[in-house]
Amino acid sequence: MTDESGNRTIAGLLPIIRKVMIHMTWLVTGPHTIYMYIRGADPDTLGLTMWTPFDIRPSPLHEIVIAIQAYSTTYTLSNFLGYMGLYSTLATIACIQMEKLHQRLRNYRREEVTKPGTEEDYLREQIQYHQDILSFIRAIDDTFSMMMLGHFLMIIGALCFASISFVTIWHKVGDLLQTIFILSSFVIMLGIFCWFGDQLNERAINVKQAIWDSGWIGAPIRQQRNIVFMMVAANEDFALSAGGFAPVSLRTMIVVLNQAVSYTMFMMNVKDADRDESAQLAPN
């Protein structure tokens, strides 16, 4: 989809989000569940390594535990991806409204768009529209802020534990591929969250610029006051946050990935140091 200037808008992402979430759900849960069943074919292993207070090797208890693990994994990942799809859709809707407001402000005081004598009513409509958009964005942030913090902590924790697994199972090809797959999935999820947060912030900045470029300097004093009021409201911080601790942006994603890579390198150095120390202590 394009606007009046021929530029592509974000509205075209809405049907894409739906398709991506459906395919990603199958792509993430399908291979992982199949691998769990293949791994669980051995009576001495489970789909996911876990401690149990009783012997789960006898049949059919072993098969029941495997099925519960596969179901719980699929259920958790589906909820996680569903939340991501809902967040992406609402953020896209907010971006669409910002783009519409940006286009309307560009048409302010253009004779081919607004009839003479109706500029003040047109401007009042845009101010109300802007307030409605801000209320919608605040509602998104208030609703998803703490959940976003929880998802960020889950992703960070998963990256750290996956990094430990990555270091300790280097020689096991199957487990290594599963770990790489899980790491890639969490990085993609984090990227989707942060990209949409950046897109919303970018469109908020475009609205600020559109207000300034709307030709308000030559407008009547009353209209200038209304536009100044709109400028003050537009100067508020529009960044969605994760529990108020960090903005949901690509910069935050880069910080998280840098910390995850640093942690992985630290674990690899510790493992190499332990191996060298064990080699020195080993009898000749």
Short mmCIF file of C-alpha atoms in Angstrom, two decimals:
data_model
loop_
_atom_site.label_atom_id
_atom_site.label_comp_id
_atom_site.label_asym_id
_atom_site.label_seq_id
_atom_site.Cartn_x
_atom_site.Cartn_y
_atom_site.Cartn_z
CA MET A 1 0.00 0.00 0.00
CA THR A 2 1.17 3.55 -0.80
CA ASP A 3 0.18 7.03 0.33
CA GLU A 4 -0.60 10.07 -1.82
CA SER A 5 3.10 10.66 -2.43
CA GLY A 6 3.63 7.12 -3.69
CA ASN A 7 5.58 6.02 -0.60
CA ARG A 8 4.93 2.56 0.82
CA THR A 9 2.98 2.49 4.07
CA ILE A 10 3.09 0.01 6.92
CA ALA A 11 -0.56 -0.95 6.38
CA GLY A 12 0.53 -3.69 4.00
CA LEU A 13 2.09 -5.56 6.91
CA LEU A 14 -1.22 -6.52 8.51
CA PRO A 15 -1.95 -9.52 6.25
CA ILE A 16 1.75 -10.43 6.28
CA ILE A 17 1.81 -10.56 10.10
CA ARG A 18 -1.00 -13.10 10.12
CA LYS A 19 0.75 -15.36 7.61
CA VAL A 20 4.13 -15.05 9.34
CA MET A 21 2.69 -15.93 12.75
CA ILE A 22 0.94 -19.03 11.37
CA HIS A 23 4.01 -20.26 9.51
CA MET A 24 6.36 -19.41 12.38
CA THR A 25 4.19 -21.38 14.81
CA TRP A 26 4.47 -24.48 12.63
CA LEU A 27 8.15 -23.83 11.92
CA VAL A 28 9.05 -23.52 15.61
CA THR A 29 6.79 -26.12 17.21
CA GLY A 30 6.81 -28.74 14.44
CA PRO A 31 10.53 -29.69 14.24
CA HIS A 32 10.97 -29.23 17.98
CA THR A 33 8.09 -31.60 18.80
CA ILE A 34 9.27 -34.19 16.25
CA TYR A 35 12.77 -34.08 17.71
CA MET A 36 11.35 -34.57 21.21
CA TYR A 37 9.45 -37.71 20.12
CA ILE A 38 12.52 -39.10 18.32
CA ARG A 39 14.67 -38.42 21.34
CA GLY A 40 12.06 -39.95 23.62
CA ALA A 41 12.05 -43.19 21.61
CA ASP A 42 14.94 -44.28 23.84
CA PRO A 43 13.43 -45.58 27.12
CA ASP A 44 16.29 -44.02 29.08
CA THR A 45 15.81 -40.45 27.78
CA LEU A 46 13.03 -37.88 27.63
CA GLY A 47 12.14 -35.30 25.03
CA LEU A 48 13.39 -32.66 27.47
CA THR A 49 15.96 -33.45 30.12
CA MET A 50 14.27 -33.23 33.51
CA TRP A 51 14.46 -34.69 37.01
CA THR A 52 11.61 -36.82 38.29
CA PRO A 53 11.15 -38.25 41.80
CA PHE A 54 10.14 -41.63 40.37
CA ASP A 55 11.24 -44.03 37.64
CA ILE A 56 9.63 -43.01 34.34
CA ARG A 57 11.20 -45.71 32.18
CA PRO A 58 8.39 -48.31 32.36
CA SER A 59 5.74 -48.15 29.63
CA PRO A 60 3.24 -46.47 29.32
CA LEU A 61 4.48 -43.94 31.90
CA HIS A 62 7.42 -43.03 29.68
CA GLU A 63 5.16 -42.31 26.68
CA ILE A 64 2.76 -40.27 28.83
CA VAL A 65 5.58 -38.05 30.09
CA ILE A 66 6.86 -37.53 26.52
CA ALA A 67 3.36 -36.54 25.38
CA ILE A 68 2.98 -34.10 28.30
CA GLN A 69 6.35 -32.52 27.50
CA ALA A 70 5.46 -32.13 23.81
CA TYR A 71 2.04 -30.68 24.65
CA SER A 72 3.38 -28.21 27.22
CA THR A 73 6.12 -27.06 24.84
CA THR A 74 3.66 -26.57 21.98
CA TYR A 75 1.18 -24.77 24.24
CA THR A 76 3.83 -22.41 25.66
CA LEU A 77 5.34 -21.56 22.28
CA SER A 78 1.90 -21.01 20.74
CA ASN A 79 0.96 -18.56 23.50
CA PHE A 80 4.30 -16.83 23.14
CA LEU A 81 3.90 -16.44 19.37
CA GLY A 82 0.25 -15.44 19.73
CA TYR A 83 1.20 -12.63 22.07
CA MET A 84 3.87 -11.52 19.61
CA GLY A 85 1.33 -11.47 16.79
CA LEU A 86 -1.15 -9.43 18.85
CA TYR A 87 1.53 -6.94 19.85
CA SER A 88 2.74 -6.60 16.26
CA THR A 89 -0.81 -6.05 14.98
CA LEU A 90 -1.62 -3.34 17.54
CA ALA A 91 1.72 -1.60 16.97
CA THR A 92 1.06 -1.67 13.21
CA ILE A 93 -2.40 -0.15 13.71
CA ALA A 94 -0.86 2.64 15.79
CA CYS A 95 1.72 3.26 13.05
CA ILE A 96 -1.06 3.39 10.42
CA GLN A 97 -2.90 6.05 12.42
CA MET A 98 0.32 8.04 12.77
CA GLU A 99 0.83 7.89 9.00
CA LYS A 100 -2.73 9.09 8.40
CA LEU A 101 -2.23 12.00 10.79
CA HIS A 102 1.06 12.84 9.11
CA GLN A 103 -0.67 13.01 5.73
CA ARG A 104 -3.54 15.11 7.07
CA LEU A 105 -1.19 17.63 8.64
CA ARG A 106 0.60 17.99 5.33
CA ASN A 107 -2.73 18.97 3.78
CA TYR A 108 -3.38 21.65 6.38
CA ARG A 109 -3.98 25.07 4.77
CA ARG A 110 -3.91 23.62 1.25
CA GLU A 111 -6.75 25.16 -0.70
CA GLU A 112 -7.32 22.05 -2.82
CA VAL A 113 -7.96 20.04 0.35
CA THR A 114 -9.47 22.43 2.90
CA LYS A 115 -12.08 24.95 1.87
CA PRO A 116 -11.59 28.59 2.88
CA GLY A 117 -13.03 29.24 6.33
CA THR A 118 -12.85 25.61 7.41
CA GLU A 119 -9.18 25.51 8.42
CA GLU A 120 -9.93 25.91 12.13
CA ASP A 121 -12.47 23.06 12.13
CA TYR A 122 -10.04 20.91 10.12
CA LEU A 123 -7.25 21.64 12.59
CA ARG A 124 -9.51 20.89 15.56
CA GLU A 125 -10.31 17.50 14.05
CA GLN A 126 -6.61 16.72 13.67
CA ILE A 127 -5.88 17.74 17.26
CA GLN A 128 -8.64 15.43 18.49
CA TYR A 129 -7.37 12.69 16.20
CA HIS A 130 -3.87 13.15 17.60
CA GLN A 131 -5.16 12.89 21.16
CA ASP A 132 -7.03 9.69 20.29
CA ILE A 133 -3.85 8.18 18.83
CA LEU A 134 -1.87 9.12 21.93
CA SER A 135 -4.53 7.53 24.14
CA PHE A 136 -4.36 4.36 22.05
CA ILE A 137 -0.55 4.20 22.32
CA ARG A 138 -0.68 4.78 26.09
CA ALA A 139 -3.26 1.99 26.37
CA ILE A 140 -0.93 -0.35 24.46
CA ASP A 141 2.00 0.57 26.70
CA ASP A 142 -0.03 0.27 29.92
CA THR A 143 -1.42 -3.12 28.86
CA PHE A 144 1.71 -4.72 27.45
CA SER A 145 4.48 -3.05 29.45
CA MET A 146 4.75 -5.62 32.25
CA MET A 147 4.10 -8.53 29.89
CA MET A 148 6.78 -7.15 27.61
CA LEU A 149 9.18 -7.06 30.56
CA GLY A 150 8.36 -10.68 31.31
CA HIS A 151 8.96 -11.67 27.69
CA PHE A 152 12.24 -9.75 27.62
CA LEU A 153 13.40 -11.52 30.79
CA MET A 154 12.34 -14.88 29.34
CA ILE A 155 14.22 -14.19 26.12
CA ILE A 156 17.33 -13.01 27.97
CA GLY A 157 17.21 -16.03 30.27
CA ALA A 158 16.68 -18.37 27.32
CA LEU A 159 19.64 -16.84 25.50
CA CYS A 160 21.84 -17.29 28.57
CA PHE A 161 20.81 -20.92 29.19
CA ALA A 162 21.05 -21.69 25.49
CA SER A 163 24.55 -20.22 25.51
CA ILE A 164 25.51 -22.58 28.34
CA SER A 165 24.05 -25.51 26.40
CA PHE A 166 25.84 -24.34 23.28
CA VAL A 167 29.18 -24.53 25.09
CA THR A 168 28.60 -27.82 26.93
CA ILE A 169 27.14 -29.86 24.03
CA TRP A 170 29.52 -28.72 21.30
CA HIS A 171 30.31 -32.31 20.28
CA LYS A 172 26.64 -33.46 20.12
CA VAL A 173 25.35 -32.56 16.66
CA GLY A 174 21.64 -33.16 17.32
CA ASP A 175 21.51 -31.20 20.56
CA LEU A 176 23.70 -28.49 19.04
CA LEU A 177 21.34 -28.01 16.08
CA GLN A 178 18.37 -27.85 18.46
CA THR A 179 20.13 -25.20 20.55
CA ILE A 180 21.00 -23.14 17.46
CA PHE A 181 17.39 -23.40 16.31
CA ILE A 182 16.08 -22.23 19.69
CA LEU A 183 18.62 -19.38 19.82
CA SER A 184 17.62 -18.22 16.33
CA SER A 185 13.92 -18.33 17.23
CA PHE A 186 14.38 -16.18 20.32
CA VAL A 187 16.56 -13.69 18.45
CA ILE A 188 13.88 -13.38 15.74
CA MET A 189 11.18 -12.84 18.38
CA LEU A 190 13.26 -10.17 20.09
CA GLY A 191 13.91 -8.52 16.72
CA ILE A 192 10.17 -8.42 15.90
CA PHE A 193 9.32 -6.79 19.23
CA CYS A 194 12.04 -4.17 18.91
CA TRP A 195 11.50 -3.45 15.19
CA PHE A 196 7.84 -2.57 15.67
CA GLY A 197 8.73 -0.40 18.65
CA ASP A 198 11.23 1.46 16.47
CA GLN A 199 8.67 1.86 13.68
CA LEU A 200 6.18 3.46 16.05
CA ASN A 201 8.81 5.84 17.38
CA GLU A 202 9.86 6.77 13.83
CA ARG A 203 6.30 7.65 12.82
CA ALA A 204 5.85 9.71 15.97
CA ILE A 205 8.91 11.73 14.95
CA ASN A 206 7.43 12.15 11.45
CA VAL A 207 4.26 13.58 13.00
CA LYS A 208 6.33 16.10 14.94
CA GLN A 209 8.01 17.19 11.73
CA ALA A 210 4.67 17.35 9.92
CA ILE A 211 3.28 19.65 12.61
CA TRP A 212 6.24 21.99 12.20
CA ASP A 213 6.00 21.93 8.39
CA SER A 214 2.23 22.46 8.31
CA GLY A 215 2.46 26.16 7.44
CA TRP A 216 1.29 27.24 10.86
CA ILE A 217 3.41 30.40 10.95
CA GLY A 218 1.08 32.26 8.60
CA ALA A 219 -2.07 30.94 10.26
CA PRO A 220 -4.32 33.05 12.51
CA ILE A 221 -3.18 33.44 16.13
CA ARG A 222 -5.89 31.12 17.46
CA GLN A 223 -4.82 28.34 15.13
CA GLN A 224 -1.17 28.91 15.99
CA ARG A 225 -2.00 28.40 19.67
CA ASN A 226 -3.76 25.13 18.87
CA ILE A 227 -0.78 23.95 16.85
CA VAL A 228 1.61 24.87 19.66
CA PHE A 229 -0.56 22.81 22.01
CA MET A 230 -0.31 19.93 19.54
CA MET A 231 3.48 20.34 19.36
CA VAL A 232 3.75 20.09 23.15
CA ALA A 233 1.72 16.87 23.13
CA ALA A 234 3.83 15.48 20.26
CA ASN A 235 7.07 16.09 22.20
CA GLU A 236 6.17 13.40 24.71
CA ASP A 237 8.14 10.15 24.61
CA PHE A 238 6.32 7.63 22.40
CA ALA A 239 8.66 4.69 22.91
CA LEU A 240 6.96 1.54 24.14
CA SER A 241 8.73 0.22 27.22
CA ALA A 242 9.40 -3.10 28.89
CA GLY A 243 8.06 -2.49 32.38
CA GLY A 244 9.38 1.07 32.29
CA PHE A 245 12.97 -0.21 32.54
CA ALA A 246 14.02 -0.24 28.88
CA PRO A 247 12.54 1.07 25.62
CA VAL A 248 11.39 -1.50 23.09
CA SER A 249 13.79 -0.51 20.33
CA LEU A 250 16.53 -1.93 18.13
CA ARG A 251 19.12 -0.27 20.35
CA THR A 252 17.86 -2.34 23.28
CA MET A 253 18.05 -5.45 21.13
CA ILE A 254 21.68 -4.73 20.26
CA VAL A 255 22.51 -4.32 23.95
CA VAL A 256 20.85 -7.64 24.80
CA LEU A 257 22.64 -9.49 22.00
CA ASN A 258 25.98 -7.97 22.96
CA GLN A 259 25.51 -9.18 26.53
CA ALA A 260 24.48 -12.66 25.32
CA VAL A 261 27.55 -12.92 23.07
CA SER A 262 29.80 -11.71 25.89
CA TYR A 263 28.30 -14.29 28.24
CA THR A 264 28.82 -17.06 25.66
CA MET A 265 32.47 -16.10 25.15
CA PHE A 266 32.97 -15.99 28.92
CA MET A 267 31.55 -19.51 29.27
CA MET A 268 33.75 -20.78 26.44
CA ASN A 269 36.84 -19.30 28.14
CA VAL A 270 35.86 -20.90 31.46
CA LYS A 271 35.39 -24.25 29.75
CA ASP A 272 38.79 -23.99 28.01
CA ALA A 273 40.43 -23.04 31.31
CA ASP A 274 38.89 -26.02 33.10
CA ARG A 275 39.96 -28.35 30.30
CA ASP A 276 43.55 -27.05 30.41
CA GLU A 277 43.61 -27.38 34.19
CA SER A 278 42.30 -30.94 34.00
CA ALA A 279 44.93 -31.78 31.39
CA GLN A 280 47.69 -30.46 33.64
CA LEU A 281 46.43 -32.41 36.67
CA ALA A 282 46.00 -35.63 34.74
CA PRO A 283 48.77 -38.19 35.41
CA ASN A 284 51.26 -38.71 32.59
#
